[in-house]
Coordinates of C-alpha atoms (C1' of nucleotides) in Angstrom, one line a residue:
Chain Z
X185 CA -9.0 -44.3 32.4
X186 CA -8.8 -40.9 30.9
X187 CA -5.2 -40.2 31.6
X188 CA -5.0 -37.9 28.7
X189 CA -7.2 -35.4 30.3
X190 CA -5.8 -35.7 33.8
X191 CA -3.3 -33.1 34.8
X192 CA -0.1 -34.5 36.3
X193 CA 0.3 -33.8 40.0
X194 CA 1.9 -30.3 40.3
X195 CA 3.9 -28.8 43.1
X196 CA 1.6 -27.3 45.7
X197 CA 2.0 -23.7 46.7
X198 CA 0.0 -23.4 49.9
X199 CA 1.2 -19.9 50.6
X200 CA -0.8 -18.7 47.6
X201 CA -3.8 -20.9 48.1
X202 CA -7.1 -19.1 48.2
X203 CA -8.3 -21.6 50.8
X204 CA -5.3 -21.6 53.2
X205 CA -7.5 -19.9 55.8
X206 CA -9.8 -22.9 55.8
X207 CA -7.2 -25.6 55.6
X208 CA -6.0 -27.3 58.7
X209 CA -2.5 -25.9 58.0
X210 CA -4.0 -22.4 58.8
X211 CA -1.9 -22.0 61.9
X212 CA 1.5 -22.5 60.3
X213 CA 3.9 -19.6 59.8
X214 CA 5.4 -19.0 56.4
X215 CA 8.5 -21.2 57.0
X216 CA 6.4 -24.1 58.2
X217 CA 3.9 -23.6 55.5
X218 CA 6.6 -23.8 52.9
X219 CA 7.8 -27.2 54.3
X220 CA 4.2 -28.4 54.6
X221 CA 3.6 -27.3 51.0
X222 CA 6.3 -29.6 49.7
X223 CA 4.5 -32.6 51.1
X224 CA 1.2 -31.8 49.5
X225 CA 0.2 -33.7 46.4
X226 CA -2.1 -31.6 44.2
X227 CA -4.5 -34.1 42.7
X228 CA -5.9 -33.4 39.3
X229 CA -9.6 -33.0 38.7
X230 CA -11.9 -36.0 39.1
X231 CA -15.4 -36.1 37.5
X232 CA -18.7 -36.6 39.2
X233 CA -19.1 -40.0 40.6
X234 CA -15.4 -40.8 41.1
X235 CA -14.2 -41.4 44.6
X236 CA -11.4 -40.0 46.6
X237 CA -11.5 -43.1 48.8
X238 CA -13.9 -45.8 49.7
X239 CA -15.3 -47.1 52.9
X240 CA -12.8 -49.7 54.2
X241 CA -9.8 -48.3 52.4
X242 CA -6.6 -48.1 54.4
X243 CA -5.8 -44.6 55.6
X244 CA -3.0 -43.1 53.4
X245 CA -3.6 -39.4 53.2
X246 CA -5.8 -36.6 54.5
X247 CA -7.5 -34.6 51.8
X248 CA -8.5 -31.0 51.3
X249 CA -10.9 -29.9 48.6
X250 CA -9.5 -27.3 46.4
X251 CA -12.4 -26.9 43.9
X252 CA -15.7 -28.6 43.4
X253 CA -17.6 -30.5 46.0
X254 CA -17.7 -33.9 47.6
X255 CA -20.3 -36.1 49.4
X256 CA -19.2 -38.6 52.1
X257 CA -21.5 -41.4 53.0
X258 CA -21.7 -44.5 55.1
X259 CA -23.0 -48.0 54.1
X260 CA -24.2 -50.2 56.9
X261 CA -23.8 -54.0 56.9
X262 CA -27.4 -54.4 55.9
X263 CA -27.1 -52.2 52.9
X264 CA -28.6 -48.9 53.9
X265 CA -26.8 -45.7 53.1
X266 CA -26.5 -42.5 55.0
X267 CA -24.9 -39.3 53.6
X268 CA -22.6 -37.9 56.3
X269 CA -21.5 -34.6 54.8
X270 CA -21.2 -32.3 51.8
X271 CA -17.8 -30.8 51.5
X272 CA -16.6 -27.7 49.8
X273 CA -13.2 -26.0 49.1
X274 CA -11.1 -25.8 52.2
X275 CA -12.8 -28.7 53.9
X276 CA -10.8 -31.5 55.4
X277 CA -11.7 -35.1 54.4
X278 CA -10.7 -38.5 55.7
X279 CA -9.6 -37.6 59.2
X280 CA -12.0 -40.0 60.7
X281 CA -10.0 -42.9 59.3
X282 CA -7.4 -42.3 62.0
X283 CA -9.4 -44.2 64.6
X284 CA -9.2 -47.6 62.9
X285 CA -6.7 -46.9 60.1
X286 CA -9.5 -47.4 57.6
X287 CA -11.9 -45.0 56.1
X288 CA -15.3 -45.4 57.7
X289 CA -16.9 -43.5 54.8
X290 CA -16.8 -43.2 51.0
X291 CA -16.0 -39.8 49.5
X292 CA -17.4 -39.2 46.0
X293 CA -17.2 -36.1 43.8
X294 CA -20.5 -34.3 43.2
X295 CA -19.0 -32.4 40.3
X296 CA -15.6 -32.0 38.7
X297 CA -13.4 -31.7 41.8
X298 CA -9.7 -30.9 42.5
X299 CA -8.2 -31.7 45.9
X300 CA -4.9 -31.9 47.8
X301 CA -3.7 -35.1 49.4
X302 CA -1.2 -35.1 52.3
X303 CA 0.2 -38.5 53.3
X304 CA -0.8 -39.0 56.9
X305 CA 2.6 -40.0 58.0
X306 CA 3.9 -36.7 56.7
X307 CA 1.3 -34.9 58.6
X308 CA 2.4 -36.6 61.8
X309 CA 6.1 -35.9 61.1
X310 CA 5.5 -32.3 60.3
X311 CA 3.2 -31.9 63.3
X312 CA 6.1 -33.1 65.5
X313 CA 8.2 -30.2 64.2
X314 CA 5.3 -27.6 64.1
X315 CA 2.8 -28.1 66.9
X316 CA 0.6 -25.6 65.2
X317 CA -0.3 -28.3 62.8
X318 CA -1.6 -30.5 65.6
X319 CA -3.8 -27.7 66.7
X320 CA -5.2 -27.4 63.2
X321 CA -6.0 -31.1 63.0
X322 CA -7.5 -31.2 66.4
X323 CA -9.7 -28.2 65.9
X324 CA -10.9 -29.5 62.6
X325 CA -11.6 -32.8 64.2
X326 CA -13.5 -31.2 67.0
X327 CA -15.5 -29.2 64.5
X328 CA -16.4 -32.5 62.7
X329 CA -17.6 -34.0 66.0
X330 CA -19.8 -30.9 66.5
X331 CA -21.1 -31.1 63.0
X332 CA -22.1 -34.7 63.5
X333 CA -24.0 -33.8 66.7
X334 CA -25.9 -31.1 64.8
X335 CA -26.7 -33.6 62.0
X336 CA -28.2 -36.0 64.5
X337 CA -30.2 -33.2 66.1
X338 CA -31.5 -32.2 62.6
X339 CA -32.5 -35.7 61.6
X340 CA -33.7 -36.8 65.0
X341 CA -35.7 -33.9 66.3
X342 CA -36.9 -31.7 63.3
X343 CA -39.8 -32.1 61.0
X344 CA -39.1 -32.5 57.3
X345 CA -39.8 -28.9 56.4
X346 CA -37.5 -27.7 59.2
X347 CA -34.7 -30.1 58.0
X348 CA -34.8 -28.7 54.5
X349 CA -34.9 -25.1 55.7
X350 CA -32.0 -25.7 58.0
X351 CA -30.1 -27.5 55.2
X352 CA -30.5 -24.5 52.9
X353 CA -29.4 -22.1 55.6
X354 CA -26.3 -24.2 56.3
X355 CA -25.4 -24.2 52.6
X356 CA -26.0 -20.5 52.5
X357 CA -23.7 -20.0 55.5
X358 CA -21.0 -22.0 53.9
X359 CA -21.2 -20.0 50.7
X360 CA -21.0 -16.7 52.5
X361 CA -17.9 -17.9 54.4
X362 CA -16.3 -18.6 51.1
X363 CA -17.1 -15.3 49.7
X364 CA -20.1 -16.3 47.6
X365 CA -23.7 -15.1 47.6
X366 CA -25.8 -15.9 50.7
X367 CA -29.0 -15.9 48.7
X368 CA -28.2 -17.4 45.3
X369 CA -26.4 -20.6 44.6
X370 CA -26.4 -23.8 42.7
X371 CA -26.9 -27.1 44.6
X372 CA -24.2 -29.5 43.6
X373 CA -26.2 -32.5 44.8
X374 CA -29.3 -34.2 43.5
X375 CA -32.7 -34.3 45.2
X376 CA -32.0 -37.9 46.0
X377 CA -28.7 -37.0 47.7
X378 CA -30.4 -34.3 49.7
X379 CA -33.2 -36.7 50.7
X380 CA -30.7 -39.2 51.9
X381 CA -28.7 -36.7 53.9
X382 CA -31.9 -35.4 55.6
X383 CA -33.3 -38.9 56.0
X384 CA -36.6 -38.3 54.1
X385 CA -38.0 -39.6 50.9
X386 CA -37.1 -37.9 47.6
X387 CA -40.7 -37.1 46.9
X388 CA -40.8 -35.2 50.2
X389 CA -37.9 -33.0 49.1
X390 CA -39.6 -32.4 45.8
X391 CA -42.9 -31.4 47.6
X392 CA -41.1 -29.2 50.1
X393 CA -39.2 -27.3 47.3
X394 CA -42.5 -26.7 45.6
X395 CA -44.2 -25.6 48.8
X396 CA -41.3 -23.2 49.6
X397 CA -41.5 -21.7 46.1
X398 CA -45.3 -21.5 46.3
X399 CA -45.0 -19.6 49.5
X400 CA -42.4 -17.2 48.1
X401 CA -39.7 -18.2 50.5
X402 CA -37.4 -19.4 47.7
X403 CA -37.2 -19.7 44.0
X404 CA -35.9 -22.9 42.5
X405 CA -35.0 -23.8 39.0
X406 CA -33.6 -27.2 38.9
X407 CA -30.4 -26.9 40.9
X408 CA -30.4 -23.2 41.1
X409 CA -31.8 -21.8 44.3
X410 CA -32.6 -18.2 45.3
X411 CA -33.5 -17.4 48.9
X412 CA -36.2 -14.8 48.8
X413 CA -36.9 -14.5 52.5
X414 CA -34.1 -15.5 54.9
X415 CA -36.3 -14.7 58.0
X416 CA -39.0 -17.0 56.7
X417 CA -36.5 -19.8 56.1
X418 CA -35.0 -19.3 59.6
X419 CA -38.4 -19.4 61.1
X420 CA -39.2 -22.7 59.3
X421 CA -35.8 -24.1 60.4
X422 CA -36.6 -23.5 64.1
X423 CA -40.2 -24.3 63.9
X424 CA -41.8 -27.6 64.7
X425 CA -40.0 -30.4 66.2
X426 CA -43.2 -32.2 66.7
X427 CA -41.5 -34.9 68.7
X428 CA -41.8 -34.3 72.5
X429 CA -38.7 -36.2 73.7
X430 CA -37.5 -33.7 76.2
X431 CA -35.9 -35.7 79.0
X432 CA -36.6 -33.2 81.8
Chain E
X233 CA -24.0 -28.0 98.0
X234 CA -23.2 -31.2 99.7
X235 CA -19.6 -30.4 100.4
X236 CA -19.6 -32.6 103.4
X237 CA -20.0 -35.7 101.3
X238 CA -17.6 -34.8 98.6
X239 CA -14.2 -36.4 98.7
X240 CA -11.4 -33.9 98.3
X241 CA -9.5 -34.2 95.0
X242 CA -6.9 -36.8 95.5
X243 CA -3.7 -37.4 93.7
X244 CA -4.3 -39.5 90.6
X245 CA -2.3 -42.6 90.0
X246 CA -2.8 -43.4 86.3
X247 CA -0.3 -46.3 86.3
X248 CA -2.6 -48.3 88.6
X249 CA -5.8 -47.2 86.9
X250 CA -8.1 -50.0 85.8
X251 CA -9.2 -48.0 82.7
X252 CA -5.8 -46.8 81.5
X253 CA -6.1 -48.9 78.5
X254 CA -9.2 -47.0 77.4
X255 CA -8.0 -43.5 78.4
X256 CA -6.4 -41.2 75.7
X257 CA -3.2 -41.5 77.7
X258 CA -2.9 -45.1 76.7
X259 CA 0.1 -44.6 74.4
X260 CA 2.3 -43.1 77.1
X261 CA 5.3 -45.0 78.5
X262 CA 5.6 -45.2 82.3
X263 CA 7.7 -42.1 82.6
X264 CA 5.4 -40.0 80.6
X265 CA 2.4 -41.5 82.3
X266 CA 3.8 -40.5 85.7
X267 CA 4.1 -36.9 84.6
X268 CA 0.7 -37.0 83.0
X269 CA -0.7 -38.5 86.2
X270 CA 0.5 -35.5 88.2
X271 CA -1.7 -33.2 86.1
X272 CA -4.8 -35.2 86.5
X273 CA -7.4 -33.9 89.0
X274 CA -9.4 -36.8 90.4
X275 CA -12.9 -35.4 90.9
X276 CA -15.1 -36.7 93.6
X277 CA -18.4 -38.5 92.9
X278 CA -21.3 -36.4 91.7
X279 CA -24.9 -37.7 91.9
X280 CA -27.4 -38.3 89.2
X281 CA -28.5 -35.0 87.6
X282 CA -25.3 -33.1 88.3
X283 CA -23.3 -31.8 85.4
X284 CA -19.6 -32.0 84.5
X285 CA -20.0 -29.1 82.2
X286 CA -22.8 -27.2 80.4
X287 CA -23.4 -26.3 76.8
X288 CA -21.7 -22.9 76.3
X289 CA -19.2 -23.3 79.1
X290 CA -15.6 -22.4 78.3
X291 CA -13.3 -25.3 77.7
X292 CA -11.1 -25.8 80.8
X293 CA -10.4 -29.5 80.9
X294 CA -10.9 -32.8 79.2
X295 CA -12.7 -35.4 81.3
X296 CA -12.5 -39.2 81.6
X297 CA -15.1 -41.2 83.4
X298 CA -13.7 -43.3 86.2
X299 CA -16.9 -44.8 87.6
X300 CA -20.6 -44.4 86.8
X301 CA -22.0 -43.1 83.6
X302 CA -22.8 -39.8 81.8
X303 CA -25.1 -38.6 79.1
X304 CA -24.2 -35.7 76.8
X305 CA -26.9 -33.8 75.0
X306 CA -27.4 -30.8 72.8
X307 CA -30.1 -28.1 73.1
X308 CA -31.0 -26.3 69.9
X309 CA -31.9 -22.6 69.8
X310 CA -35.6 -23.5 69.5
X311 CA -35.5 -25.6 72.6
X312 CA -35.4 -29.2 71.3
X313 CA -33.0 -31.6 72.9
X314 CA -30.9 -34.4 71.4
X315 CA -28.9 -36.9 73.4
X316 CA -25.5 -37.3 71.8
X317 CA -23.9 -40.1 73.7
X318 CA -23.9 -42.3 76.8
X319 CA -20.4 -42.6 78.3
X320 CA -18.9 -45.2 80.6
X321 CA -15.6 -45.6 82.4
X322 CA -12.6 -44.9 80.3
X323 CA -14.5 -42.7 77.9
X324 CA -13.3 -39.2 77.0
X325 CA -15.6 -36.2 77.4
X326 CA -15.4 -32.6 76.3
X327 CA -13.0 -32.9 73.5
X328 CA -15.5 -31.4 71.0
X329 CA -15.1 -28.1 72.9
X330 CA -11.7 -27.5 71.3
X331 CA -13.3 -26.3 68.0
X332 CA -14.9 -23.1 69.5
X333 CA -13.3 -23.1 73.0
X334 CA -16.8 -23.8 74.3
X335 CA -18.6 -27.0 75.1
X336 CA -21.2 -27.7 72.5
X337 CA -23.0 -30.1 74.7
X338 CA -24.0 -30.6 78.4
X339 CA -22.7 -33.6 80.3
X340 CA -24.9 -34.9 83.1
X341 CA -24.3 -37.8 85.4
X342 CA -26.8 -40.7 85.0
X343 CA -25.8 -42.2 88.4
X344 CA -23.2 -41.4 91.0
X345 CA -20.2 -40.8 88.9
X346 CA -16.5 -40.2 89.5
X347 CA -14.2 -38.8 86.8
X348 CA -10.8 -37.3 86.1
X349 CA -10.3 -33.8 84.8
X350 CA -7.1 -32.8 82.9
X351 CA -6.7 -29.1 82.2
X352 CA -6.6 -28.7 78.5
X353 CA -3.5 -26.4 78.5
X354 CA -1.7 -29.2 80.4
X355 CA -2.7 -31.7 77.8
X356 CA -1.3 -29.4 75.1
X357 CA 1.9 -28.9 77.1
X358 CA 2.4 -32.6 77.8
X359 CA 1.6 -33.5 74.2
X360 CA 4.4 -31.2 73.1
X361 CA 6.8 -33.4 75.1
X362 CA 5.2 -36.7 74.5
X363 CA 3.7 -37.0 71.0
X364 CA 2.0 -40.2 72.0
X365 CA -0.5 -38.1 73.8
X366 CA -1.4 -36.3 70.6
X367 CA -2.0 -39.7 69.0
X368 CA -4.3 -40.7 71.9
X369 CA -6.3 -37.5 71.5
X370 CA -6.5 -37.7 67.8
X371 CA -7.5 -41.3 67.7
X372 CA -10.2 -40.7 70.3
X373 CA -11.4 -37.7 68.4
X374 CA -11.6 -39.7 65.2
X375 CA -13.5 -42.4 67.0
X376 CA -16.0 -39.8 68.2
X377 CA -16.5 -38.6 64.6
X378 CA -17.2 -42.2 63.5
X379 CA -19.6 -42.7 66.4
X380 CA -21.5 -39.6 65.4
X381 CA -21.8 -40.9 61.8
X382 CA -23.2 -44.2 63.1
X383 CA -25.6 -42.4 65.2
X384 CA -27.0 -40.4 62.2
X385 CA -27.2 -43.7 60.3
X386 CA -29.2 -45.3 63.2
X387 CA -31.6 -42.4 63.6
X388 CA -31.9 -41.6 59.9
X389 CA -32.2 -44.9 58.2
X390 CA -33.5 -47.5 60.7
X391 CA -36.9 -48.4 62.0
X392 CA -37.7 -47.9 65.6
X393 CA -37.4 -51.6 66.5
X394 CA -34.0 -51.8 64.7
X395 CA -32.8 -48.7 66.6
X396 CA -33.6 -50.2 70.0
X397 CA -32.0 -53.5 69.0
X398 CA -28.9 -51.8 67.8
X399 CA -28.8 -49.7 70.9
X400 CA -28.9 -52.7 73.2
X401 CA -26.2 -54.4 71.1
X402 CA -23.9 -51.4 71.3
X403 CA -24.4 -51.2 75.1
X404 CA -23.7 -54.9 75.3
X405 CA -20.5 -54.5 73.3
X406 CA -19.4 -51.7 75.5
X407 CA -19.9 -53.9 78.6
X408 CA -18.0 -56.8 77.1
X409 CA -15.0 -54.5 76.3
X410 CA -15.0 -53.4 80.0
X411 CA -15.0 -57.0 81.2
X412 CA -18.7 -57.1 82.1
X413 CA -21.4 -59.5 80.9
X414 CA -22.5 -59.3 77.3
X415 CA -26.0 -60.5 78.1
X416 CA -27.0 -59.1 81.4
X417 CA -26.7 -55.5 82.5
X418 CA -28.5 -52.6 84.1
X419 CA -29.4 -49.6 82.0
X420 CA -28.2 -46.5 83.7
X421 CA -30.6 -44.3 81.7
X422 CA -34.4 -43.9 81.8
X423 CA -36.8 -44.8 79.0
X424 CA -37.2 -41.1 78.3
X425 CA -33.4 -40.8 77.8
X426 CA -33.3 -43.8 75.5
X427 CA -36.2 -42.4 73.6
X428 CA -34.5 -39.1 73.1
X429 CA -31.2 -40.7 72.1
X430 CA -33.0 -42.9 69.5
X431 CA -35.3 -40.0 68.4
X432 CA -38.6 -41.8 69.1
X433 CA -41.4 -41.3 71.6
X434 CA -41.1 -42.8 75.1
X435 CA -44.2 -44.9 74.5
X436 CA -42.6 -46.5 71.5
X437 CA -39.6 -47.6 73.7
X438 CA -42.0 -49.0 76.2
X439 CA -43.9 -50.9 73.6
X440 CA -40.7 -52.2 72.0
X441 CA -39.4 -53.5 75.2
X442 CA -42.7 -55.3 75.8
X443 CA -42.6 -56.7 72.3
X444 CA -39.0 -58.0 72.6
X445 CA -39.9 -59.6 75.9
X446 CA -43.1 -61.2 74.5
X447 CA -41.0 -62.6 71.7
X448 CA -38.5 -64.0 74.0
X449 CA -35.6 -62.0 72.7
X450 CA -34.9 -60.2 75.9
X451 CA -36.1 -60.2 79.5
X452 CA -36.6 -56.8 81.1
X453 CA -37.3 -55.9 84.7
X454 CA -37.3 -52.2 85.0
X455 CA -33.7 -51.2 84.2
X456 CA -32.3 -54.7 84.3
X457 CA -32.0 -56.3 80.9
X458 CA -31.1 -59.9 79.9
X459 CA -30.4 -60.7 76.3
X460 CA -31.9 -64.1 75.7
X461 CA -31.1 -64.3 72.0
X462 CA -28.2 -62.4 70.6
X463 CA -28.8 -63.6 67.0
X464 CA -32.5 -62.5 67.1
X465 CA -31.4 -59.1 68.3
X466 CA -28.8 -58.8 65.6
X467 CA -31.3 -59.7 63.0
X468 CA -33.7 -57.1 64.3
X469 CA -30.9 -54.5 64.3
X470 CA -30.1 -55.1 60.6
X471 CA -33.6 -55.6 59.5
X472 CA -35.9 -53.0 58.0
X473 CA -34.7 -49.7 57.0
X474 CA -38.1 -49.0 55.4
X475 CA -36.8 -45.8 53.9
X476 CA -35.7 -46.2 50.3
X477 CA -33.2 -43.3 50.1
X478 CA -30.4 -45.1 48.3
X479 CA -28.7 -42.5 46.0
X480 CA -27.6 -44.9 43.4
Chain O
dC170 C1' -50.3 -42.3 103.3
dG171 C1' -50.3 -39.2 99.5
dA172 C1' -47.8 -37.0 95.8
dA173 C1' -44.7 -37.1 92.3
dG174 C1' -42.0 -39.5 89.0
dT175 C1' -41.5 -43.4 85.9
dG176 C1' -43.3 -46.9 83.1
dT177 C1' -47.0 -49.3 80.6
dT178 C1' -50.9 -50.0 77.6
dG179 C1' -54.9 -48.8 74.5
dA180 C1' -57.1 -46.0 70.7
dA181 C1' -57.2 -42.3 67.3
dC182 C1' -54.7 -39.5 64.4
dC183 C1' -51.2 -37.6 61.2
dC184 C1' -46.9 -36.8 58.9
dC185 C1' -44.4 -38.8 55.8
dT186 C1' -43.8 -42.8 53.0
dT187 C1' -45.0 -45.7 49.3
dC188 C1' -46.9 -46.6 44.9
dA189 C1' -47.9 -44.9 40.5
dA190 C1' -48.1 -42.1 36.7
dT191 C1' -46.4 -38.0 34.1
dA192 C1' -43.3 -34.4 32.8
dG193 C1' -38.8 -32.5 31.8
dG194 C1' -33.7 -32.6 30.7
dC195 C1' -29.7 -34.6 28.6
dG196 C1' -26.8 -37.5 26.0
dT197 C1' -26.6 -40.8 22.3
dG198 C1' -26.9 -42.2 17.8
dG199 C1' -29.2 -42.6 13.5
Chain R
dC101 C1' -31.6 -32.2 13.7
dC102 C1' -34.7 -35.0 15.9
dA103 C1' -36.0 -39.4 17.9
dC104 C1' -35.2 -42.5 21.4
dG105 C1' -34.0 -43.9 25.9
dC106 C1' -32.5 -43.0 30.4
dC107 C1' -32.4 -40.5 34.5
dT108 C1' -34.1 -36.9 37.5
dA109 C1' -37.8 -34.5 39.1
dT110 C1' -42.7 -33.5 40.1
dT111 C1' -47.4 -34.4 41.6
dG112 C1' -51.5 -37.2 43.2
dA113 C1' -53.7 -40.8 46.0
dA114 C1' -53.5 -44.3 49.5
dG115 C1' -51.5 -46.5 53.3
dG116 C1' -48.7 -47.3 57.5
dG117 C1' -45.4 -46.6 61.4
dG118 C1' -45.0 -44.0 65.0
dT119 C1' -46.8 -40.1 67.6
dT120 C1' -50.2 -38.1 70.4
dC121 C1' -53.6 -38.2 73.9
dA122 C1' -55.4 -40.4 77.8
dA123 C1' -55.8 -43.5 81.6
dC124 C1' -53.7 -46.6 84.7
dA125 C1' -50.0 -49.4 87.5
dC126 C1' -45.9 -49.2 90.1
dT127 C1' -42.1 -47.4 92.7
dT128 C1' -40.0 -43.9 95.6
dC129 C1' -39.7 -40.6 98.9
dG130 C1' -41.3 -36.9 102.0

DNA sequence: CGAAGTGTTGAACCCCTTCAATAGGCGTGG
DNA sequence: CCACGCCTATTGAAGGGGTTCAACACTTCG
């Protein structure tokens, strides 16, 4: 334990929060937001490899990333692992635990990460008073369902090059939304973690990065990526689902 | 249009419904349920191939299957298709449209199918009065997120035989929950539709069915399946994720 | 009966994995 | 500071699981 370097929980101030537009509290008016804010526990930074919650843990809170990034993943009974999502500031975590009152995934920090925790019973209580909060939760939930569908499509129907291209484009899109560069960014995850998320071997990711660089589509230096040709990347992302599994 | 054979919408009676325990209205007391029931539109049977809604359609209602079965699928920009789910009586459909106010998937009947439609604005209005309805929606939503995660795991990390085995076990589980046989059932979907859901070629599904039958694990006659050895099937479902993409 | 759709089976090929070996970064400790 | 070890990443060669292509059986329906 490194208590000495952990900041104590501090009072949240959602009305000033840079990410309030992303948070599931986005629909609340200033009065409601102030009350919401009092329930929020700002949680001090955790370092790479530490978890917010583990698969099987009882649901206590919902979480929103404030800084840093997080990977969620699922372990099956027989010991294989599947990365489910990479999360960035403003993203909601842990909602899926509502179904069984236990977290179906583990959430682990990819880098030093700060987050907010809101006890789920407080969310429910507040949502009773401010229905806008229900809408925020519901819309976020629906978005996560959609994201899962697209993940299956990616892994199920696309070739390895298309998967990586689409992955980079999705990251890019996320950074733009957060006011960062569309074409230059640092990956917060390792090749291994990308490989697992895209369901290919690490070596394949390595080769694909090299290919993309060789073809002038991107420039890569370790975790730093520059997209040199967005159109080329988009073409690659669409191209080649060599599987003919159309049902009609 | 076959209007002549369509039953007119009839008044729903949720309190008598065989599937009320599965429906997202499961938490309502009898008073609330009666009011809920008045908002429900019983929709007459549609035949195989007809859709409840199409990808891109505006969200109007949530749907619950009353009889029959439905497949939802996603088309990507570049024309590849991914089956997302097979739905049976009691299952909720269309919730994912809440995120963007448009259905991200198409829902098509696999056989003659009857369903209930509940206008979404009515759901919201009722949920304001009866918070139990919010919980029903939220829990169902969370379950769908979890289901999506497991689907990615299946497609991303498991070998083709394991995918089919797991698929059969999931179907089996669903039938048990609904009071049907665990070991004998009819598939409502074609080989092609199974193949697409599991992200393999049709021929692979065919071969795997033959293999399973040859090994005495199941007996198949067209769409009728008998599970002869549940343990063997469970072993196959766990076995072999030949991809070593562990991140740790 | 013939045509179309669905399912099955065989053989060849290919994308991606696996195995293996090397290079590069980074923290640790002498 | 540099040497050492560990971990991540890269690249080559070989192999395999599943796809693709092709032909055939069976059912359904007009």
